[in-house]
Amino acid sequence: MASFGVNAQLLVNKPTFTHDDTLRGSITKERIWWDLKHYALHVSVQPKDSTFSGFNTITYQVLQPSQVLQVDLQQPLIISKIVQDGVNLKFKRDGNAFFVTLQKPQKVGKTESLTVYYQGKPRVAKRAPWDGGISWSKDKDGKLFMATSCQGLGASVWWPCKDHMYDEPDSMSIAVTVPKGLMDVSNGRLRSVKENSDNTTTFVWAVVNPINNYGVNLNIANYYRITDKYFGEKGPLDLNYYVLPENYQKAMTHFNQAKDMLKAFEHWFGPYPFYEDGYKLVEVPYLGMEHQSSVTYGNGYQNGYRGRDLSGTGWGTKWDFIIVHESGHEWFANNITYKDIADMWIHESFTNYSENLFTEYHFGKEAGHAYVLGTRKLISNDRPIIGVYNVNHEGSGDMYYKGGNMLHTIRYIIDNDEKWRNILRGMNQVFYHKTVTTEEIENFLSQQSGVNLSKVFDQYLRTVQIPTLEYKVSGNKLEYRWTTCIDGFDMPVRFKKADNTYLKVKPSTQWQSVEDSNVSNISVDENFYINSKNLNK
């Protein structure tokens, strides 16, 4: 991470944290010694009393000698037993963390597994997906309509797992048992359906790519299925849409937007990252979420964000916000995943920016630019975009619109559209199916652009100040400097001249000047997210 001098803005509204926050948000000594390889999750859902029961077999490789392993499961759910090689293991609970004492010697390099049995009534979502858990609802025929969502809150709100983002399983199976007449849709591909003697049905899904824990989901309803194909950069991609019966005809037309999304994002970011697992849109009783290969949808089959254009420009009602934004997360969240939620901007800033790139791809560069500039009115500048590390703390919601405008600004610092596109595609190659830190992303963008962007990231991610460019004109002389910025801030910027050409400069916090014959009616290029002050006025 780039560093800079002490800045009072970093101390704004400093939160306090609990022991539970540390157990959840840090790579504890009971986590670091083992590398997660595979989950085999089995869940039985009982709608009558809103309970879950089942087990998760966790396969891992031993990296360091240790005999105590941490598994996470949130209250009020309970673990009934944990078994390794047929032996019941002792464990103790500390809040939402369980510490398991292993009897078998854990030898470095060996692959082992244990099975965690659990049950209980998982937390009901309060305001999904932001305050998630289980969303229980009914369709118009009175049949169950249920879904999970748990980013930030944690996957352990409904299943036992290693609930930290730094370590993903290489693959996963998800077996879900539901009352007969209903269907579960989860991640990856459907491998089998079994009718059970107790009037239930078990659906088994398989994911063959790494998956982050909050990206795992259950969606249960009387679903109708629509199938399609997209012929993309890696060949044919299976598309499946799961919708309520009453919305089948709407979805047949409306979900064609998924192909528009794939065309735009494969152009900008490279191939869809999960061809092997397919792509799904799944109707749910909340707004939507970026569950990997199982993107959830609840936007009412309308364009915009619940019918509104967040940018206020008109461009945001040309496409369905949830299809575009949540699917954009397949590249930035599910392919490239933060190690610590403090770096959530890596997911949300790039995906917010993807909305502008989608608009540009389908409606032209001016439309895309108008869209991203229109979102500036939604920026709060309340606290830094980067949160506090190791305590499961995300930064300001400005990671969306301010982060998107920061990336748009960086595009204009680079000032080479093809190079910028190659950088975005390169990110998805270099960090393919990986978890990353802010430092890795910052360094990659600086190295690939050939511009030291460290001060830009410090300014926009770690403070709430928007830099101000002061300038004044005297004859053919333009003078300029940065104010309200961090020490050493030297971001390049450009002025637009009266003849629609541009003058590029690299201001510092000290006055500089340049001679030009056409600076009398000069203005700052609005593509840079800054404040500007013409001292002649």
XYZ file of C-alpha atoms in Angstrom:
537
model
C 0.000 0.000 0.000
C 1.300 3.446 -0.839
C 1.986 5.639 2.173
C 1.783 9.333 2.866
C 1.985 11.779 5.749
C -0.493 11.852 8.595
C -3.807 13.167 7.352
C -6.586 14.196 9.686
C -9.187 12.827 7.277
C -8.056 9.292 8.032
C -9.178 9.732 11.631
C -12.745 10.757 10.789
C -15.380 8.655 12.576
C -12.920 5.970 13.610
C -15.057 2.982 14.615
C -14.519 0.594 17.503
C -14.260 -3.163 17.060
C -15.010 -6.245 19.103
C -13.304 -9.560 19.760
C -15.816 -11.156 17.366
C -14.805 -8.693 14.641
C -11.183 -9.784 14.995
C -12.035 -13.500 14.972
C -14.067 -13.001 11.820
C -11.877 -10.456 10.011
C -8.310 -11.627 10.652
C -6.260 -14.544 9.382
C -5.999 -16.208 12.768
C -3.373 -18.782 13.707
C -6.168 -21.381 13.564
C -6.839 -20.459 9.904
C -3.440 -19.781 8.414
C -2.000 -23.295 8.727
C -4.434 -24.976 6.322
C -5.305 -24.331 2.683
C -8.916 -24.849 1.683
C -9.372 -27.226 -1.276
C -13.021 -28.285 -1.501
C -16.393 -27.943 0.187
C -19.069 -30.631 -0.070
C -22.088 -28.878 1.414
C -25.358 -30.690 2.159
C -28.319 -28.606 3.347
C -31.887 -29.611 4.063
C -34.318 -26.672 4.178
C -37.511 -27.009 6.232
C -39.811 -24.066 5.360
C -42.437 -24.984 7.977
C -40.188 -23.909 10.835
C -37.567 -21.920 8.837
C -34.770 -24.279 9.863
C -31.701 -25.640 8.120
C -29.856 -28.853 8.914
C -27.005 -30.625 7.216
C -23.262 -30.975 7.035
C -20.233 -29.640 5.224
C -17.196 -31.759 4.429
C -14.152 -29.499 4.325
C -11.113 -30.767 2.427
C -7.832 -28.979 3.060
C -4.071 -29.259 2.687
C -1.790 -28.889 5.686
C 0.669 -25.993 5.274
C 2.094 -25.844 8.808
C 1.962 -28.161 11.827
C -1.042 -27.423 14.041
C -3.797 -29.300 15.841
C -6.439 -26.574 16.244
C -8.623 -25.483 13.320
C -11.173 -22.634 13.143
C -14.597 -23.146 11.580
C -17.172 -20.348 11.529
C -20.934 -20.574 12.035
C -23.080 -17.700 13.222
C -25.588 -17.750 16.015
C -28.255 -18.951 16.484
C -27.081 -21.914 14.366
C -25.276 -24.660 16.274
C -22.743 -27.341 15.416
C -23.837 -30.742 16.695
C -20.654 -32.667 15.907
C -17.408 -32.543 13.939
C -15.877 -35.753 12.615
C -12.476 -36.625 11.116
C -11.686 -40.174 9.962
C -14.663 -41.493 11.919
C -13.580 -39.852 15.165
C -15.779 -37.278 16.919
C -13.649 -34.233 17.677
C -13.779 -31.853 20.607
C -14.535 -28.220 19.858
C -15.315 -25.030 21.742
C -17.351 -22.042 20.670
C -16.157 -18.441 20.908
C -18.957 -16.250 19.564
C -19.351 -17.209 15.911
C -16.057 -19.117 15.750
C -15.561 -22.777 16.635
C -12.099 -24.069 17.539
C -11.705 -27.736 16.720
C -9.037 -29.885 18.405
C -7.779 -32.450 15.899
C -6.613 -35.828 17.184
C -4.863 -37.048 14.061
C -1.376 -35.513 13.545
C -1.604 -32.892 10.799
C 1.408 -33.514 8.583
C 2.651 -30.789 6.242
C 1.699 -31.463 2.623
C -1.047 -33.961 3.450
C -4.620 -33.516 2.259
C -7.192 -34.077 4.990
C -10.899 -33.553 5.514
C -13.406 -33.151 8.315
C -17.178 -33.014 8.373
C -19.133 -30.400 10.303
C -22.761 -31.223 11.194
C -25.048 -28.323 11.993
C -28.648 -27.210 12.448
C -30.875 -24.362 13.517
C -32.870 -21.377 12.348
C -30.595 -19.038 10.363
C -30.891 -15.271 10.605
C -33.736 -13.729 8.609
C -32.542 -11.009 6.231
C -33.504 -7.533 7.422
C -32.791 -5.616 4.227
C -31.320 -7.979 1.664
C -28.799 -7.890 0.168
C -27.234 -5.127 2.309
C -28.356 -6.606 5.627
C -28.682 -10.186 4.564
C -29.436 -13.705 5.706
C -32.456 -15.687 4.537
C -35.244 -13.977 2.586
C -38.474 -15.934 3.060
C -41.350 -15.084 0.730
C -44.161 -16.603 -1.363
C -44.989 -16.458 -5.048
C -48.449 -15.433 -6.269
C -49.650 -19.047 -5.891
C -48.530 -19.161 -2.262
C -45.535 -21.376 -2.915
C -42.201 -20.852 -1.195
C -39.914 -18.213 -2.703
C -36.664 -18.133 -0.701
C -33.082 -16.972 -1.206
C -29.828 -16.401 0.662
C -27.597 -13.310 0.580
C -24.663 -12.695 2.885
C -21.898 -10.385 1.646
C -20.293 -8.595 4.576
C -22.462 -10.488 7.029
C -20.656 -13.672 6.024
C -21.481 -17.053 4.543
C -21.362 -18.540 8.032
C -24.764 -16.947 8.620
C -26.227 -20.068 6.967
C -23.488 -22.699 6.555
C -20.281 -23.696 8.397
C -17.139 -22.649 6.559
C -13.792 -20.881 6.703
C -15.434 -17.470 6.680
C -12.607 -15.256 5.481
C -12.143 -14.142 1.894
C -8.403 -14.785 1.598
C -8.836 -18.539 1.064
C -11.212 -19.987 -1.527
C -11.944 -23.647 -2.277
C -10.736 -24.816 -5.683
C -14.155 -26.390 -6.272
C -17.406 -27.117 -4.462
C -20.498 -29.297 -4.480
C -23.822 -28.066 -3.105
C -26.588 -30.572 -2.346
C -29.868 -28.983 -1.290
C -32.957 -30.865 -0.130
C -36.299 -29.075 -0.430
C -39.998 -30.009 -0.230
C -41.319 -31.803 -3.303
C -42.647 -29.438 -5.962
C -39.930 -26.854 -5.370
C -36.511 -26.439 -6.935
C -33.190 -25.230 -5.590
C -30.891 -23.241 -7.876
C -27.315 -22.831 -6.671
C -23.930 -22.173 -8.215
C -22.344 -24.032 -11.114
C -24.087 -26.813 -12.986
C -26.915 -29.102 -11.926
C -25.467 -32.616 -11.687
C -28.368 -34.628 -10.323
C -31.938 -34.519 -9.024
C -33.148 -37.168 -6.585
C -36.728 -37.725 -5.455
C -36.659 -38.885 -1.831
C -39.112 -41.146 -0.012
C -39.992 -38.430 2.530
C -41.640 -36.182 -0.084
C -38.532 -34.090 -0.639
C -36.198 -33.562 -3.589
C -32.417 -33.169 -3.504
C -30.659 -31.012 -6.105
C -26.890 -31.413 -6.446
C -24.882 -28.585 -7.994
C -21.166 -28.617 -8.798
C -18.756 -25.689 -9.115
C -15.434 -26.529 -10.794
C -13.797 -23.112 -10.313
C -12.624 -21.351 -7.145
C -15.523 -19.573 -5.453
C -15.654 -16.943 -2.717
C -17.792 -17.901 0.250
C -20.386 -15.109 0.001
C -20.806 -16.018 -3.688
C -22.386 -19.363 -2.693
C -26.180 -19.277 -2.659
C -29.467 -21.148 -2.327
C -32.549 -20.047 -4.246
C -35.717 -22.067 -3.745
C -38.989 -21.638 -5.641
C -41.279 -23.217 -8.204
C -38.865 -22.142 -10.914
C -39.366 -22.260 -14.665
C -36.164 -22.570 -16.667
C -35.208 -20.746 -19.877
C -32.113 -21.885 -21.771
C -29.935 -20.046 -24.255
C -26.341 -19.851 -25.510
C -23.850 -17.072 -25.985
C -20.968 -17.567 -28.404
C -18.168 -15.670 -26.743
C -14.400 -15.399 -26.598
C -13.996 -18.927 -25.191
C -16.675 -20.540 -27.328
C -20.282 -21.440 -26.444
C -21.409 -20.355 -22.981
C -24.522 -21.959 -21.498
C -27.088 -19.428 -20.282
C -29.879 -20.492 -17.930
C -32.566 -18.261 -16.471
C -34.700 -19.419 -13.536
C -37.874 -17.388 -13.034
C -41.260 -17.560 -11.345
C -44.004 -18.979 -13.590
C -45.863 -15.661 -13.734
C -42.772 -13.920 -15.105
C -41.794 -16.493 -17.710
C -42.934 -14.465 -20.745
C -41.343 -11.253 -19.466
C -38.053 -13.019 -18.814
C -38.007 -14.584 -22.298
C -37.528 -11.092 -23.723
C -36.021 -9.062 -20.902
C -33.188 -11.449 -20.059
C -31.823 -11.125 -23.583
C -29.958 -8.196 -22.037
C -27.573 -10.748 -20.557
C -26.095 -11.195 -24.042
C -25.651 -7.428 -24.391
C -23.839 -7.481 -21.052
C -21.564 -10.329 -22.107
C -20.677 -8.630 -25.399
C -19.680 -5.425 -23.648
C -17.805 -6.968 -20.746
C -15.922 -9.547 -22.773
C -14.782 -6.644 -24.951
C -13.565 -4.583 -22.005
C -12.502 -7.206 -19.469
C -11.806 -10.412 -21.384
C -13.654 -13.734 -21.409
C -16.392 -14.434 -18.895
C -14.385 -16.098 -16.116
C -16.559 -19.176 -15.501
C -17.413 -20.819 -18.817
C -17.094 -24.242 -17.171
C -19.815 -23.388 -14.646
C -22.120 -21.549 -17.062
C -24.008 -18.313 -16.430
C -27.376 -18.024 -14.695
C -29.848 -15.309 -13.805
C -32.075 -16.407 -10.917
C -35.168 -14.536 -9.791
C -35.213 -13.798 -6.040
C -37.432 -11.881 -3.563
C -34.873 -9.069 -3.083
C -33.072 -6.678 -5.443
C -30.172 -8.891 -6.537
C -26.603 -9.982 -5.824
C -23.471 -11.148 -7.632
C -23.477 -14.818 -6.633
C -20.898 -16.547 -8.803
C -22.387 -18.151 -11.947
C -25.776 -17.741 -10.209
C -26.474 -14.006 -10.396
C -29.654 -13.185 -8.513
C -32.277 -10.825 -9.904
C -35.182 -8.912 -8.370
C -35.412 -5.678 -10.361
C -38.957 -6.200 -11.594
C -38.141 -6.807 -15.276
C -37.591 -3.115 -15.899
C -34.673 -0.978 -16.971
C -32.783 1.271 -14.593
C -32.430 0.724 -10.867
C -35.991 -0.188 -9.887
C -36.997 1.923 -12.870
C -34.795 4.916 -11.971
C -31.707 6.270 -13.678
C -29.090 6.729 -10.955
C -27.035 9.010 -13.194
C -29.910 11.376 -13.969
C -28.807 11.501 -17.613
C -31.358 9.197 -19.230
C -28.734 6.617 -20.162
C -29.360 4.550 -17.052
C -32.864 3.645 -18.232
C -31.565 2.118 -21.465
C -30.578 -1.082 -19.645
C -31.406 -3.142 -16.567
C -29.132 -2.050 -13.716
C -29.157 -5.393 -11.896
C -28.336 -7.499 -14.964
C -25.426 -5.203 -15.833
C -24.035 -4.322 -12.403
C -24.364 -7.688 -10.680
C -23.017 -9.526 -13.720
C -20.095 -7.097 -13.881
C -19.088 -8.573 -10.540
C -18.319 -11.857 -12.271
C -15.094 -10.156 -13.334
C -14.581 -7.867 -10.322
C -15.560 -9.783 -7.154
C -15.827 -13.376 -8.342
C -12.829 -13.579 -10.680
C -10.717 -10.953 -8.882
C -11.662 -11.102 -5.184
C -10.515 -8.975 -2.272
C -8.588 -10.730 0.488
C -9.971 -8.352 3.124
C -13.334 -6.589 2.954
C -11.531 -3.309 3.753
C -10.518 -3.493 0.068
C -14.101 -3.880 -1.143
C -13.503 -1.010 -3.565
C -11.782 -3.545 -5.830
C -15.229 -5.112 -6.308
C -17.457 -2.083 -6.263
C -15.395 0.674 -7.903
C -14.569 -1.413 -10.959
C -18.114 -2.756 -11.204
C -19.623 0.701 -10.844
C -17.240 1.787 -13.603
C -18.392 -1.174 -15.703
C -21.837 0.461 -15.950
C -20.251 3.381 -17.793
C -18.247 1.029 -20.032
C -21.395 -0.959 -20.862
C -23.136 2.287 -21.801
C -20.189 3.365 -23.915
C -20.008 0.010 -25.737
C -23.676 0.059 -26.745
C -24.487 3.785 -27.002
C -21.179 5.534 -27.680
C -18.360 7.204 -25.795
C -20.233 10.418 -25.048
C -23.102 8.447 -23.523
C -20.763 6.459 -21.291
C -18.995 9.589 -20.150
C -22.258 11.403 -19.452
C -23.380 8.451 -17.326
C -20.315 8.331 -15.076
C -20.188 12.113 -14.688
C -23.886 12.069 -13.796
C -23.236 9.811 -10.818
C -20.990 12.395 -9.124
C -23.969 13.937 -7.359
C -24.292 10.670 -5.404
C -20.821 10.934 -3.835
C -20.844 11.727 -0.102
C -17.139 12.114 0.764
C -18.084 11.058 4.294
C -15.169 8.740 5.079
C -12.330 7.004 3.228
C -13.153 4.337 0.655
C -10.734 1.834 2.216
C -11.917 0.377 5.520
C -10.040 -0.929 8.547
C -8.121 -4.154 7.980
C -8.455 -7.445 9.876
C -11.805 -6.657 11.533
C -14.296 -7.326 8.695
C -14.849 -3.603 8.093
C -15.762 -2.116 4.728
C -15.120 1.503 3.815
C -17.473 4.222 2.638
C -20.235 3.593 0.128
C -18.303 6.087 -1.984
C -16.457 2.987 -3.220
C -19.219 2.914 -5.869
C -19.565 6.344 -7.471
C -16.367 7.999 -6.249
C -14.406 4.844 -7.045
C -15.937 4.684 -10.530
C -15.080 8.325 -11.147
C -11.534 7.739 -9.888
C -11.113 4.986 -12.482
C -12.602 7.210 -15.168
C -10.054 9.860 -14.152
C -7.216 7.329 -14.399
C -8.380 6.462 -17.904
C -7.844 10.116 -18.848
C -4.509 10.300 -17.069
C -3.392 7.419 -19.305
C -5.142 9.039 -22.291
C -4.955 5.963 -24.501
C -8.202 4.017 -24.791
C -6.720 0.851 -26.264
C -4.026 0.768 -23.607
C -6.682 1.240 -20.919
C -8.750 -1.602 -22.338
C -5.693 -3.855 -22.397
C -4.970 -2.973 -18.757
C -8.499 -3.984 -17.715
C -8.263 -7.219 -19.686
C -4.765 -7.817 -18.316
C -6.017 -7.504 -14.753
C -8.470 -10.324 -15.356
C -5.675 -12.479 -16.761
C -2.965 -11.793 -14.177
C -5.365 -12.081 -11.215
C -7.539 -14.816 -12.772
C -9.425 -16.674 -10.016
C -7.258 -15.044 -7.340
C -7.715 -13.117 -4.126
C -5.869 -9.800 -4.064
C -4.903 -6.786 -1.972
C -5.227 -3.103 -2.777
C -1.437 -2.938 -3.024
C -1.419 -5.541 -5.815
C -4.092 -3.692 -7.807
C -2.477 -0.290 -7.299
C 0.942 -1.578 -8.351
C -0.492 -3.342 -11.403
C -2.255 -0.207 -12.640
C 0.844 1.946 -12.111
C 3.168 -0.545 -13.794
C 0.931 -1.243 -16.768
C 0.047 2.397 -17.351
C 3.614 3.628 -16.996
C 2.335 6.320 -14.613
C 3.030 6.383 -10.874
C -0.538 6.492 -9.584
C 0.308 6.085 -5.890
C -0.647 9.644 -4.968
C -3.893 9.330 -6.922
C -4.871 6.242 -4.927
C -3.830 7.849 -1.662
C -5.952 10.903 -2.405
C -9.120 9.195 -3.578
C -9.101 5.957 -1.548
C -7.653 7.122 1.763
C -8.978 10.665 2.264
C -12.286 12.445 1.792
C -10.699 15.470 0.131
C -11.323 16.173 -3.534
C -8.249 17.925 -4.963
C -8.781 21.452 -6.214
C -6.938 22.780 -9.266
C -6.418 26.504 -8.952
C -5.460 28.348 -12.122
C -5.200 31.839 -13.585
C -4.452 33.272 -17.000
C -2.414 36.353 -17.812
C -1.990 36.950 -21.541
C -0.522 33.741 -22.983
C 0.553 32.488 -19.559
C -1.398 29.820 -17.668
C -0.501 29.290 -13.994
C -1.805 26.364 -11.949
C -1.376 24.349 -8.744
C -3.115 21.699 -6.606
C -4.703 22.570 -3.258
C -6.856 20.619 -0.723
C -4.749 17.567 -1.389
C -2.195 15.298 0.249
C 1.479 16.204 0.396
C 3.221 15.569 -2.898
C 0.031 15.222 -4.928
C 1.034 15.543 -8.576
C -1.752 14.022 -10.658
C -1.580 14.922 -14.358
C -4.617 16.750 -15.701
C -5.630 18.465 -18.897
C -7.284 21.733 -19.858
C -9.718 22.110 -22.731
C -8.980 25.059 -24.975
C -11.428 27.172 -26.978
C -10.527 25.323 -30.202
C -11.469 21.962 -28.562
C -7.855 20.832 -28.288
C -6.276 19.914 -24.980
C -3.327 21.138 -22.981
C -1.806 18.473 -20.705
C -0.023 19.573 -17.539
C 1.311 17.953 -14.375
C 0.590 20.329 -11.501
C 2.079 20.073 -8.040
C 1.209 21.952 -4.869
C 3.548 24.726 -6.017
C 2.628 27.263 -8.694
C 3.779 26.295 -12.184
C 3.164 27.980 -15.513
C 3.072 27.283 -19.233
C 2.955 29.576 -22.260
C 0.281 28.941 -24.868
C -1.300 31.221 -27.451
C -4.812 29.880 -26.863
C -5.482 29.927 -23.131
C -7.826 32.898 -22.795
C -11.022 30.773 -22.549
C -9.490 27.644 -21.083
C -11.357 25.233 -18.785
C -10.536 22.012 -16.936
C -11.490 18.758 -18.673
C -14.589 17.525 -16.818
C -13.513 13.885 -17.174
C -11.169 14.450 -14.221
C -12.960 14.101 -10.891
C -11.593 17.244 -9.244
C -12.707 20.669 -8.161
C -11.397 23.599 -10.165
C -11.121 27.273 -9.327
C -10.455 29.974 -11.919
C -8.781 32.733 -9.947
C -9.483 35.246 -12.727
C -13.174 35.140 -11.843
